[in-house]
Coordinates of C-alpha atoms and ligand atoms in Angstrom, one line a residue:
X1 CA 11.8 -41.6 19.0
X2 CA 9.2 -41.6 21.8
X3 CA 7.0 -44.6 22.3
X4 CA 3.6 -44.1 20.5
X5 CA 5.3 -42.0 17.9
X6 CA 6.1 -44.7 15.4
X7 CA 6.6 -43.5 11.8
X8 CA 3.4 -43.4 9.8
X9 CA 4.8 -45.9 7.3
X10 CA 5.1 -48.7 9.9
X11 CA 2.7 -51.3 8.7
X12 CA 0.4 -52.8 11.3
X13 CA -2.1 -55.7 10.9
X14 CA -5.5 -54.1 10.5
X15 CA -8.3 -55.6 12.4
X16 CA -10.8 -53.9 10.1
X17 CA -9.7 -55.8 7.1
X18 CA -9.6 -59.4 8.1
X19 CA -8.4 -60.7 4.7
X20 CA -5.4 -58.3 4.6
X21 CA -4.6 -59.0 8.2
X22 CA -4.6 -62.7 7.6
X23 CA -2.2 -62.3 4.6
X24 CA 0.1 -60.0 6.6
X25 CA 0.1 -62.4 9.5
X26 CA 1.0 -65.2 7.1
X27 CA 3.9 -63.2 5.8
X28 CA 5.2 -62.7 9.3
X29 CA 4.6 -66.2 10.5
X30 CA 5.5 -68.0 7.3
X31 CA 2.2 -70.0 7.6
X32 CA -0.1 -70.3 4.5
X33 CA -3.5 -68.8 5.3
X34 CA -6.4 -71.3 5.2
X35 CA -9.5 -70.0 3.5
X36 CA -12.3 -70.7 1.0
X37 CA -10.8 -70.5 -2.5
X38 CA -13.9 -69.1 -4.3
X39 CA -14.6 -66.4 -1.7
X40 CA -11.0 -65.4 -1.9
X41 CA -11.1 -65.1 -5.7
X42 CA -14.2 -62.7 -5.6
X43 CA -12.5 -60.7 -2.9
X44 CA -9.4 -60.4 -5.1
X45 CA -11.5 -59.2 -8.2
X46 CA -13.2 -56.7 -6.0
X47 CA -9.8 -55.4 -4.8
X48 CA -8.4 -55.1 -8.3
X49 CA -11.6 -53.3 -9.4
X50 CA -11.4 -50.8 -6.5
X51 CA -7.7 -50.3 -7.1
X52 CA -8.2 -49.6 -10.9
X53 CA -11.1 -47.2 -10.1
X54 CA -8.9 -45.4 -7.6
X55 CA -6.1 -45.1 -10.2
X56 CA -8.3 -43.7 -12.9
X57 CA -10.0 -41.2 -10.6
X58 CA -6.6 -39.9 -9.3
X59 CA -5.3 -39.6 -12.9
X60 CA -8.5 -37.7 -13.9
X61 CA -8.1 -35.3 -11.0
X62 CA -4.5 -34.6 -11.9
X63 CA -5.3 -34.0 -15.6
X64 CA -8.2 -31.6 -14.6
X65 CA -6.0 -29.7 -12.1
X66 CA -3.2 -29.2 -14.7
X67 CA -5.7 -28.0 -17.4
X68 CA -7.3 -25.6 -14.9
X69 CA -4.0 -24.3 -13.7
X70 CA -2.9 -23.6 -17.3
X71 CA -6.1 -21.8 -18.1
X72 CA -6.0 -19.6 -15.0
X73 CA -2.4 -18.7 -15.5
X74 CA -3.2 -17.4 -19.0
X75 CA -6.1 -15.4 -17.8
X76 CA -4.5 -14.1 -14.6
X77 CA -1.7 -11.5 -15.1
X78 CA -0.5 -12.1 -11.5
X79 CA 0.9 -15.5 -12.4
X80 CA 1.8 -15.0 -16.0
X81 CA 2.7 -11.4 -16.3
X82 CA 4.9 -9.7 -18.7
X83 CA 5.0 -5.9 -18.7
X84 CA 1.7 -4.2 -18.0
X85 CA -0.5 -3.3 -21.0
X86 CA -2.2 -0.1 -19.7
X87 CA -1.2 3.0 -17.9
X88 CA 1.7 2.6 -15.5
X89 CA 4.1 4.6 -13.2
X90 CA 7.7 3.8 -12.6
X91 CA 9.9 5.0 -9.8
X92 CA 13.6 4.3 -10.1
X93 CA 15.5 4.9 -6.8
X94 CA 19.3 5.2 -6.6
X95 CA 21.3 4.9 -3.4
X96 CA 24.5 6.5 -4.6
X97 CA 27.5 4.7 -3.0
X98 CA 25.5 2.3 -0.8
X99 CA 27.0 -1.2 -0.6
X100 CA 25.8 -4.2 1.4
X101 CA 27.8 -3.2 4.5
X102 CA 25.9 0.0 4.7
X103 CA 22.7 -2.0 5.5
X104 CA 24.3 -4.0 8.3
X105 CA 25.7 -0.7 9.7
X106 CA 22.3 1.1 9.5
X107 CA 20.2 -1.8 10.7
X108 CA 22.4 -2.4 13.7
X109 CA 22.4 1.4 14.4
X110 CA 18.6 1.6 14.3
X111 CA 18.1 -1.5 16.4
X112 CA 20.5 0.0 19.0
X113 CA 19.0 3.5 19.1
X114 CA 15.4 2.5 19.0
X115 CA 15.9 -0.5 21.3
X116 CA 14.4 -2.8 18.6
X117 CA 14.7 -6.6 18.5
X118 CA 17.6 -8.3 16.7
X119 CA 15.3 -9.3 13.8
X120 CA 14.0 -5.8 13.1
X121 CA 14.8 -4.9 9.5
X122 CA 14.9 -1.8 7.2
X123 CA 12.3 -1.2 4.5
X124 CA 15.1 -1.9 2.1
X125 CA 15.7 -5.4 3.6
X126 CA 12.1 -6.3 3.0
X127 CA 12.3 -5.5 -0.7
X128 CA 15.6 -7.1 -1.7
X129 CA 15.5 -9.0 -5.0
X130 CA 19.0 -9.3 -6.4
X131 CA 22.3 -7.7 -7.0
X132 CA 24.2 -5.9 -9.7
X133 CA 27.8 -5.9 -11.0
X134 CA 29.0 -2.4 -11.5
X135 CA 32.2 -2.1 -13.5
X136 CA 32.4 0.5 -16.2
X137 CA 33.8 0.2 -19.8
X138 CA 37.2 1.5 -18.8
X139 CA 37.6 0.4 -15.2
X140 CA 36.8 -2.4 -12.8
X141 CA 35.7 0.4 -10.4
X142 CA 33.0 2.7 -11.8
X143 CA 32.1 6.3 -10.9
X144 CA 28.6 7.6 -10.7
X145 CA 28.6 9.0 -14.2
X146 CA 29.3 5.6 -15.9
X147 CA 27.0 4.0 -13.3
X148 CA 24.1 6.3 -14.2
X149 CA 24.8 5.9 -17.9
X150 CA 24.3 2.2 -17.5
X151 CA 20.9 2.9 -16.0
X152 CA 19.8 5.7 -18.4
X153 CA 21.2 4.3 -21.7
X154 CA 21.6 0.6 -20.8
X155 CA 25.2 0.8 -22.0
X156 CA 28.6 0.5 -20.3
X157 CA 30.7 3.7 -20.8
X158 CA 33.8 5.3 -19.3
X159 CA 34.1 6.9 -15.9
X160 CA 33.0 10.5 -16.3
X161 CA 30.6 9.9 -19.2
X162 CA 27.2 11.6 -18.9
X163 CA 25.0 9.5 -21.2
X164 CA 27.6 9.2 -23.9
X165 CA 29.1 6.0 -25.3
X166 CA 32.7 4.9 -25.1
X167 CA 33.2 6.5 -28.5
X168 CA 31.9 9.8 -27.1
X169 CA 28.7 9.8 -29.1
X170 CA 25.5 10.5 -27.3
X171 CA 23.0 7.7 -26.3
X172 CA 19.3 8.4 -25.7
X173 CA 18.2 8.1 -22.1
X174 CA 15.1 6.3 -20.8
X175 CA 13.8 9.6 -19.4
X176 CA 14.0 11.4 -22.8
X177 CA 12.3 8.3 -24.4
X178 CA 9.6 8.3 -21.7
X179 CA 8.9 12.0 -22.3
X180 CA 8.6 11.4 -26.0
X181 CA 6.2 8.5 -25.3
X182 CA 3.9 10.9 -23.3
X183 CA 5.1 10.2 -19.7
X184 CA 5.5 13.0 -17.2
X185 CA 9.0 12.9 -15.7
X186 CA 10.8 14.0 -12.5
X187 CA 14.1 14.1 -10.8
X188 CA 14.5 14.2 -7.0
X189 CA 18.0 14.4 -5.4
X190 CA 19.9 15.6 -2.3
X191 CA 23.0 16.7 -4.2
X192 CA 23.4 19.2 -7.0
X193 CA 20.8 18.4 -9.7
X194 CA 23.8 18.9 -12.1
X195 CA 25.7 16.0 -10.5
X196 CA 26.3 12.8 -12.4
X197 CA 23.3 10.6 -11.5
X198 CA 20.5 13.1 -12.3
X199 CA 22.4 14.6 -15.2
X200 CA 22.5 11.2 -17.1
X201 CA 18.7 11.1 -17.3
X202 CA 18.3 14.4 -19.2
X203 CA 21.7 15.6 -20.4
X204 CA 24.6 14.5 -22.6
X205 CA 28.1 15.7 -22.1
X206 CA 31.5 14.1 -22.5
X207 CA 32.6 14.8 -18.9
X208 CA 30.7 15.2 -15.7
X209 CA 32.7 18.3 -14.9
X210 CA 30.5 20.3 -17.4
X211 CA 27.9 21.1 -14.8
X212 CA 27.1 24.5 -16.4
X213 CA 26.2 22.8 -19.7
X214 CA 24.2 20.1 -17.8
X215 CA 22.1 22.8 -16.1
X216 CA 21.4 24.3 -19.6
X217 CA 20.3 21.0 -20.9
X218 CA 18.1 20.2 -17.8
X219 CA 16.0 23.2 -18.2
X220 CA 15.5 22.6 -22.0
X221 CA 18.3 24.5 -23.7
X222 CA 19.8 21.3 -25.0
X223 CA 19.4 19.6 -28.4
X224 CA 16.1 17.9 -27.5
X225 CA 14.4 20.7 -25.6
X226 CA 12.9 20.1 -22.2
X227 CA 12.6 16.5 -21.0
X228 CA 12.0 16.9 -17.3
X229 CA 8.7 18.2 -15.7
X230 CA 9.8 18.3 -12.1
X231 CA 13.1 18.9 -10.4
X232 CA 13.7 19.0 -6.7
X233 CA 17.2 19.1 -5.2
X234 CA 20.3 21.3 -4.8
X235 CA 22.8 22.9 -7.1
X236 CA 21.3 26.4 -7.5
X237 CA 24.7 28.0 -8.1
X238 CA 25.0 26.4 -11.6
X239 CA 21.9 28.3 -12.7
X240 CA 23.1 31.7 -11.6
X241 CA 25.5 34.0 -13.6
X242 CA 29.1 34.6 -12.6
X243 CA 28.1 38.2 -11.8
X244 CA 25.8 37.2 -8.9
X245 CA 26.7 36.3 -5.3
X246 CA 25.8 32.6 -5.0
X247 CA 26.5 32.0 -8.7
X248 CA 29.1 29.5 -9.7
X249 CA 28.8 29.4 -13.5
X250 CA 31.8 30.2 -15.5
X251 CA 29.7 32.4 -17.8
X252 CA 27.2 35.2 -17.3
X253 CA 24.1 33.3 -18.2
X254 CA 21.1 33.6 -15.9
X255 CA 19.4 30.2 -16.2
X256 CA 16.7 31.1 -13.7
X257 CA 15.6 33.8 -16.1
X258 CA 15.9 31.3 -19.1
X259 CA 13.9 28.7 -17.1
X260 CA 11.1 31.3 -16.7
X261 CA 11.1 31.7 -20.5
X262 CA 10.7 27.9 -20.8
X263 CA 7.7 28.0 -18.5
X264 CA 9.3 26.6 -15.4
X265 CA 7.9 27.6 -12.0
X266 CA 11.0 28.2 -9.9
X267 CA 11.2 27.9 -6.1
X268 CA 14.3 28.1 -3.9
X269 CA 13.3 28.1 -0.2
X270 CA 11.8 25.9 2.4
X271 CA 8.9 28.4 2.6
X272 CA 8.2 28.0 -1.1
X273 CA 8.4 24.2 -0.7
X274 CA 5.9 24.2 2.2
X275 CA 3.6 26.2 -0.2
X276 CA 3.5 23.1 -2.4
X277 CA 1.4 21.2 0.3
X278 CA 3.4 18.0 -0.2
X279 CA 2.6 18.1 -3.9
X280 CA -1.1 19.0 -4.0
X281 CA -0.4 22.6 -5.0
X282 CA 2.2 22.1 -7.7
X283 CA 2.1 23.6 -11.2
X284 CA 4.4 21.8 -13.6
X285 CA 7.1 22.3 -14.8
X286 CA 8.5 22.8 -11.4
X287 CA 12.2 23.7 -10.7
X288 CA 13.0 23.6 -6.9
X289 CA 16.6 24.3 -6.0
X290 CA 16.9 24.4 -2.2
X291 CA 20.7 24.8 -1.8
X292 CA 23.6 26.5 -3.6
X293 CA 25.3 23.1 -4.0
X294 CA 24.4 20.0 -2.0
X295 CA 21.6 19.8 0.5
X296 CA 23.3 19.2 3.9
X297 CA 23.8 15.6 5.2
X298 CA 20.6 14.3 7.0
X299 CA 22.6 14.2 10.3
X300 CA 23.1 18.0 9.9
X301 CA 19.9 18.9 8.0
X302 CA 17.6 17.7 10.9
X303 CA 19.0 20.6 12.9
X304 CA 18.0 23.1 10.1
X305 CA 14.8 21.4 9.0
X306 CA 13.3 24.9 8.7
X307 CA 15.8 25.6 5.8
X308 CA 15.9 22.4 3.8
X309 CA 13.2 19.8 3.0
X310 CA 14.1 16.1 3.6
X311 CA 14.4 13.5 0.9
X312 CA 11.2 11.9 2.1
X313 CA 9.3 15.1 1.9
X314 CA 10.6 15.8 -1.6
X315 CA 9.7 12.2 -2.7
X316 CA 6.2 12.6 -1.4
X317 CA 5.8 15.9 -3.1
X318 CA 7.0 14.6 -6.4
X319 CA 4.8 11.5 -6.3
X320 CA 1.6 13.5 -5.5
X321 CA 2.4 16.2 -8.1
X322 CA 3.2 13.7 -10.9
X323 CA 0.2 11.6 -10.1
X324 CA -2.1 14.6 -10.1
X325 CA -0.6 15.8 -13.4
X326 CA -1.2 12.5 -15.1
X327 CA -4.6 11.9 -13.6
X328 CA -6.5 12.3 -16.9
X329 CA -3.8 11.2 -19.3
X330 CA -3.1 7.8 -21.0
X331 CA 0.5 7.7 -19.8
X332 CA 1.7 7.7 -16.2
X333 CA 5.0 9.1 -14.9
X334 CA 8.6 8.2 -14.6
X335 CA 10.4 9.5 -11.5
X336 CA 14.0 9.1 -10.4
X337 CA 14.8 9.6 -6.7
X338 CA 18.4 9.6 -5.5
X339 CA 19.8 9.2 -2.0
X340 CA 22.7 11.1 -3.4
X341 CA 24.9 11.7 -0.4
X342 CA 25.3 8.2 1.0
X343 CA 28.2 8.3 -1.4
X344 CA 29.6 11.5 0.1
X345 CA 29.4 10.0 3.6
X346 CA 31.4 7.1 2.2
X347 CA 34.0 9.4 0.5
X348 CA 34.4 11.1 3.9
X349 CA 34.6 7.8 5.7
X350 CA 32.0 9.2 8.1
X351 CA 29.9 6.4 9.6
X352 CA 27.5 8.6 11.6
X353 CA 26.6 10.6 8.5
X354 CA 26.3 7.4 6.6
X355 CA 23.7 5.8 8.8
X356 CA 21.5 8.9 8.8
X357 CA 21.7 9.1 5.0
X358 CA 20.7 5.5 4.6
X359 CA 17.8 5.9 7.1
X360 CA 16.6 9.0 5.2
X361 CA 16.7 6.9 2.0
X362 CA 14.9 4.1 3.7
X363 CA 12.1 6.5 4.8
X364 CA 11.8 7.8 1.2
X365 CA 11.5 4.2 -0.1
X366 CA 8.7 3.5 2.4
X367 CA 6.9 6.7 1.2
X368 CA 7.2 5.4 -2.4
X369 CA 5.9 2.0 -1.4
X370 CA 3.0 3.5 0.5
X371 CA 2.1 5.7 -2.5
X372 CA 2.2 2.8 -4.9
X373 CA 0.0 0.7 -2.6
X374 CA -2.6 3.4 -2.4
X375 CA -2.5 4.6 -6.0
X376 CA -5.1 3.4 -8.5
X377 CA -2.6 3.3 -11.4
X378 CA -0.4 0.3 -11.7
X379 CA 3.1 1.2 -10.6
X380 CA 6.5 -0.2 -9.7
X381 CA 9.5 0.9 -7.7
X382 CA 12.9 -0.5 -8.7
X383 CA 16.0 0.6 -6.7
X384 CA 19.7 0.0 -6.8
X385 CA 23.1 1.6 -6.2
X386 CA 25.6 2.7 -8.8
X387 CA 28.5 1.4 -6.7
X388 CA 29.9 1.1 -3.2
X389 CA 31.9 3.9 -1.7
X390 CA 34.5 3.7 1.0
X391 CA 35.1 0.0 1.3
X392 CA 33.0 0.1 4.5
X393 CA 33.4 -2.7 7.0
X394 CA 31.2 -3.2 10.1
X395 CA 34.1 -4.2 12.3
X396 CA 37.7 -3.1 12.6
X397 CA 40.9 -4.4 14.1
X398 CA 42.6 -1.7 16.1
X399 CA 45.9 -3.4 17.2
X400 CA 48.0 -6.5 16.9
X401 CA 45.8 -8.5 19.2
X402 CA 43.2 -10.8 17.7
X403 CA 40.2 -8.5 17.2
X404 CA 36.9 -8.5 19.1
X405 CA 33.8 -9.5 17.1
X406 CA 32.2 -6.1 17.8
X407 CA 31.4 -2.7 16.5
X408 CA 29.8 0.0 18.5
X409 CA 26.6 1.7 17.2
X410 CA 26.4 3.7 20.4
X411 CA 29.4 5.8 19.3
X412 CA 27.5 6.8 16.2
X413 CA 24.4 7.5 18.1
X414 CA 26.3 10.1 20.2
X415 CA 27.3 12.1 17.1
X416 CA 25.1 15.1 16.4
X417 CA 26.8 16.3 13.2
X418 CA 28.8 15.0 10.3
X419 CA 32.6 15.1 10.1
X420 CA 32.1 17.5 7.1
X421 CA 30.2 20.0 9.3
X422 CA 32.8 19.6 12.1
X423 CA 35.8 20.1 9.7
X424 CA 34.1 23.1 8.2
X425 CA 33.7 24.7 11.6
X426 CA 37.4 24.1 12.2
X427 CA 38.3 25.6 8.8
X428 CA 36.3 28.7 9.4
X429 CA 37.7 29.0 12.9
X430 CA 41.2 28.9 11.4
X431 CA 40.4 31.5 8.8
X432 CA 38.8 33.9 11.3
X433 CA 41.0 36.6 12.6
X434 CA 39.8 36.0 16.1
X435 CA 41.3 32.5 16.3
X436 CA 44.9 33.5 17.1
X437 CA 44.2 34.3 20.7
X438 CA 42.3 31.1 21.4
X439 CA 43.9 27.9 22.8
X440 CA 43.5 25.7 19.7
X441 CA 43.9 22.5 21.8
X442 CA 40.9 23.5 24.0
X443 CA 38.9 24.6 20.9
X444 CA 39.4 21.3 19.2
X445 CA 38.6 19.2 22.3
X446 CA 35.3 21.1 22.6
X447 CA 34.6 20.9 18.9
X448 CA 34.9 17.2 18.8
X449 CA 32.8 16.7 21.9
X450 CA 30.1 19.1 20.7
X451 CA 29.7 17.6 17.3
X452 CA 30.8 14.0 17.6
X453 CA 29.9 13.4 21.3
X454 CA 33.5 12.1 21.9
X455 CA 35.0 13.1 25.2
X456 CA 38.2 11.0 25.1
X457 CA 40.0 12.5 22.1
X458 CA 43.7 11.9 22.6
X459 CA 46.7 14.3 22.6
X460 CA 48.0 12.7 19.4
X461 CA 44.7 13.2 17.6
X462 CA 44.6 16.9 18.6
X463 CA 48.3 17.3 17.6
X464 CA 47.5 15.8 14.2
X465 CA 44.6 18.2 13.7
X466 CA 46.8 21.2 14.6
X467 CA 49.8 20.1 12.5
X468 CA 47.8 19.0 9.4
X469 CA 44.7 21.1 9.2
X470 CA 44.3 20.2 5.5
X471 CA 43.9 16.5 6.6
X472 CA 41.4 17.3 9.4
X473 CA 38.3 15.9 7.6
X474 CA 40.2 12.5 7.5
X475 CA 41.5 12.8 11.0
X476 CA 38.0 13.7 12.4
X477 CA 36.4 10.8 10.5
X478 CA 39.1 8.5 11.9
X479 CA 38.4 9.7 15.4
X480 CA 34.8 8.5 15.2
X481 CA 35.4 5.4 13.0
X482 CA 38.1 4.0 15.3
X483 CA 35.9 4.4 18.4
X484 CA 32.9 2.7 16.8
X485 CA 35.2 0.1 15.3
X486 CA 34.1 0.9 11.8
X487 CA 36.5 0.0 9.0
X488 CA 37.2 1.8 5.7
X489 CA 39.5 0.8 2.9
X490 CA 39.4 3.8 0.7
X491 CA 38.2 7.4 0.3
X492 CA 37.0 6.4 -3.2
X493 CA 34.7 3.8 -4.7
X494 CA 35.0 0.0 -4.7
X495 CA 34.0 -2.8 -7.1
X496 CA 31.7 -4.8 -4.8
X497 CA 28.3 -5.8 -6.1
X498 CA 25.4 -3.7 -4.9
X499 CA 21.8 -4.7 -4.1
X500 CA 18.7 -4.4 -6.2
X501 CA 15.3 -3.8 -4.6
X502 CA 11.7 -3.7 -5.9
X503 CA 8.2 -2.9 -4.6
X504 CA 6.8 -5.9 -6.4
X505 CA 8.8 -9.1 -6.7
X506 CA 6.7 -10.5 -9.5
X507 CA 6.6 -7.5 -11.8
X508 CA 10.4 -7.2 -11.4
X509 CA 11.3 -10.8 -11.8
X510 CA 13.6 -10.1 -14.7
X511 CA 15.9 -8.5 -12.1
X512 CA 16.0 -11.4 -9.6
X513 CA 19.5 -12.8 -9.0
X514 CA 22.8 -11.3 -10.2
X515 CA 22.9 -8.8 -13.1
X516 CA 25.0 -6.4 -15.0
X517 CA 24.1 -2.8 -14.2
X518 CA 23.1 -2.3 -17.8
X519 CA 20.4 -4.8 -17.4
X520 CA 18.8 -2.5 -14.8
X521 CA 18.8 0.1 -17.5
X522 CA 17.3 -2.3 -20.0
X523 CA 14.6 -3.2 -17.5
X524 CA 13.5 0.5 -17.0
X525 CA 13.0 1.1 -20.8
X526 CA 11.3 -2.3 -21.1
X527 CA 8.9 -1.7 -18.3
X528 CA 7.9 1.7 -19.7
X529 CA 7.8 0.2 -23.2
X530 CA 9.9 2.9 -24.7
X531 CA 12.6 0.9 -26.4
X532 CA 11.6 2.3 -29.8
X533 CA 11.7 5.9 -28.5
X534 CA 15.2 5.3 -27.1
X535 CA 16.4 4.5 -30.6
X536 CA 14.7 7.6 -32.0
X537 CA 16.2 9.8 -29.4
X538 CA 19.7 8.4 -30.0
X539 CA 19.3 9.0 -33.7
X540 CA 18.1 12.6 -33.2
X541 CA 21.0 13.3 -30.8
X542 CA 23.6 12.0 -33.3
X543 CA 22.0 14.0 -36.2
X544 CA 22.0 17.2 -34.2
X545 CA 25.6 16.6 -33.2
X546 CA 26.6 16.4 -36.9
X547 CA 24.9 19.6 -37.9
X548 CA 25.9 21.7 -34.8
X549 CA 29.0 23.8 -35.6
X550 CA 31.6 25.4 -33.4
X551 CA 31.5 24.4 -29.7
X552 CA 29.3 21.4 -29.4
X553 CA 26.8 21.0 -26.6
X554 CA 28.5 17.7 -25.9
X555 CA 31.8 19.2 -25.2
X556 CA 35.2 18.3 -26.6
X557 CA 36.8 14.9 -26.1
X558 CA 38.3 15.0 -22.6
X559 CA 41.9 14.0 -21.9
X560 CA 42.7 11.2 -19.5
X561 CA 43.9 13.8 -16.9
X562 CA 40.7 15.7 -17.1
X563 CA 38.7 12.5 -16.5
X564 CA 40.9 11.4 -13.6
X565 CA 40.3 14.7 -11.9
X566 CA 36.5 14.9 -12.0
X567 CA 35.4 11.9 -10.0
X568 CA 36.3 13.1 -6.6
X569 CA 34.2 14.6 -3.8
X570 CA 37.1 15.5 -1.5
X571 CA 37.2 18.4 0.8
X572 CA 39.9 20.9 1.4
X573 CA 40.0 24.1 3.5
X574 CA 40.3 26.1 0.3
X575 CA 37.5 24.5 -1.6
X576 CA 35.2 22.9 0.9
X577 CA 33.5 19.8 -0.5
X578 CA 32.6 19.5 -4.1
Ligands
LIG601 C1 31.6 36.0 -16.7 O1 31.2 35.4 -17.9 C2 31.5 36.1 -19.0 C3 31.0 35.4 -20.3 O2 29.7 35.2 -20.2 C4 33.0 36.4 -19.1 O3 33.3 37.2 -20.3 C5 33.5 37.0 -17.9 O4 34.9 37.1 -17.9 C6 33.1 36.2 -16.6 N1 33.4 37.0 -15.4 C7 34.1 36.4 -14.4 C8 34.3 37.3 -13.3 O5 34.4 35.2 -14.5
LIG602 C1 27.3 8.5 24.7 O1 27.2 9.6 25.5 C2 26.8 9.4 26.8 C3 26.6 10.7 27.5 O2 27.7 11.5 27.4 C4 27.8 8.5 27.5 O3 27.4 8.2 28.8 C5 28.0 7.2 26.8 O4 29.0 6.5 27.3 C6 28.3 7.5 25.3 N1 28.3 6.3 24.6 C7 29.4 5.8 23.9 C8 29.2 4.5 23.2 O5 30.4 6.5 23.8
LIG603 ZN1 31.3 9.0 -5.4

């Protein structure tokens, strides 16, 4: 300690109070102070009186402060808030397959590419509030169907379940309940709108493979009629009959025609989307299906921005449209926005596709937060993932030597396309009759350089691509993962806990800390105040199940083999990705 910086508690004789100084000196010297006894007594009384007064005054101030605090906390909803009383909007965001490692990967990538400082963070990072345990009713590792059923119904169910219980009976979803309570509702995704996550909010089937039936229920052909007012995403092929080019239904139903009968305004192109003026020219109900199956990965989509809208643009459009539509109503809106294909990048073990997917999701989240800040209606954004995908690790040991503490974002920055796109080019090259005359080795070297920005592809890697074309999506993913020192432990999902985010720490305080994924679902219905409606919807679904004869809208009870098949998003030359 420097001289002159003695602790404040060091007692020093005070020259301003002679009496006290004398006493302290006496204590130090051991000498009794000599003074007039009567003057000393009066001084002592005065001291006791002053001390007592000080004590009473302090106590009074403390009592007053506590009383005041108590009164303001009852009057002020900011400090004592339960769910809001009046009109409210809720935006639920899902980052499918995004675990905690995806954030370190994306943050590091963005800092590298934009030359930002080491403490620059994502929008996501700024809104972290807790995390979620994700297991399903029948597995420690969930799929997206059981994950989304936890959000929509607030119940654990089996992998493959679309808002049905472990006993295969339907459970009412928060979106159906919200619709019943007078909310306006929307779904925005980058995958097929018939895929597991969006399906769980407005459909009930016993396996996620029943995408044709899910499409039927989404447009209002299900037991409850129409529960969604706005749909933006991909998956057009499940709405088109088996007789049309571009249709992938097993039957001959034309759901686009049926949607028209239900009053839907249908759009299918970038041009139509631009006509919506980011939501200010929308007529609900709106059905926007911009791709036959999935919308391309963001890393590929940015090159064909004139064909497909981004997640951020779709989110902004939905927010504006739903907000305008509820301008004069007592109830607000409930919107689900999914960064659907973070999961697919994980399944493919494609780190470059992954960072662009997470960045696109991060931008969409910022758009939601900006909207909520500007909007007059009280609103909340809650976000989480259904599970992690890929067992991603932001470091990788490449040989027997002790590994470097490094990974290389620069390798990902040099990739211009996804490994899915690259493998697809290779597949179509192989199936084209022109390919036989071409030096395959040369073709592949150029392909890898053009799409992944990798110039040092090895002879072994090329040989592997030529000898096992079926495995090429994996081989190509490994070419970029190895060089960036990105690790993966699986092509499937993992059981790690995933993060929970919110636009308002206080309003979402029930979700602070570690939670079961079903508690996220419980929170959604609680915030919207539709718990009673969820019960009603569940009862109605069960009643309608009993009276429906012949083939049920819910589907038959699937076998274990059927369920095991349906959770994959793997790619093959024959099928492409699904
Ligand atoms: C198309 O669907 C109808 C049933 O709606 C079926 O009878 C027919 O066989 C299907 N055609 C093809 C080519 O799958
Ligand atoms: C990225 O590409 C540039 C230009 O080809 C090259 O100079 C650089 O070394 C590459 N970076 C990495 C990390 O591979
Ligand atoms: Zn998945």
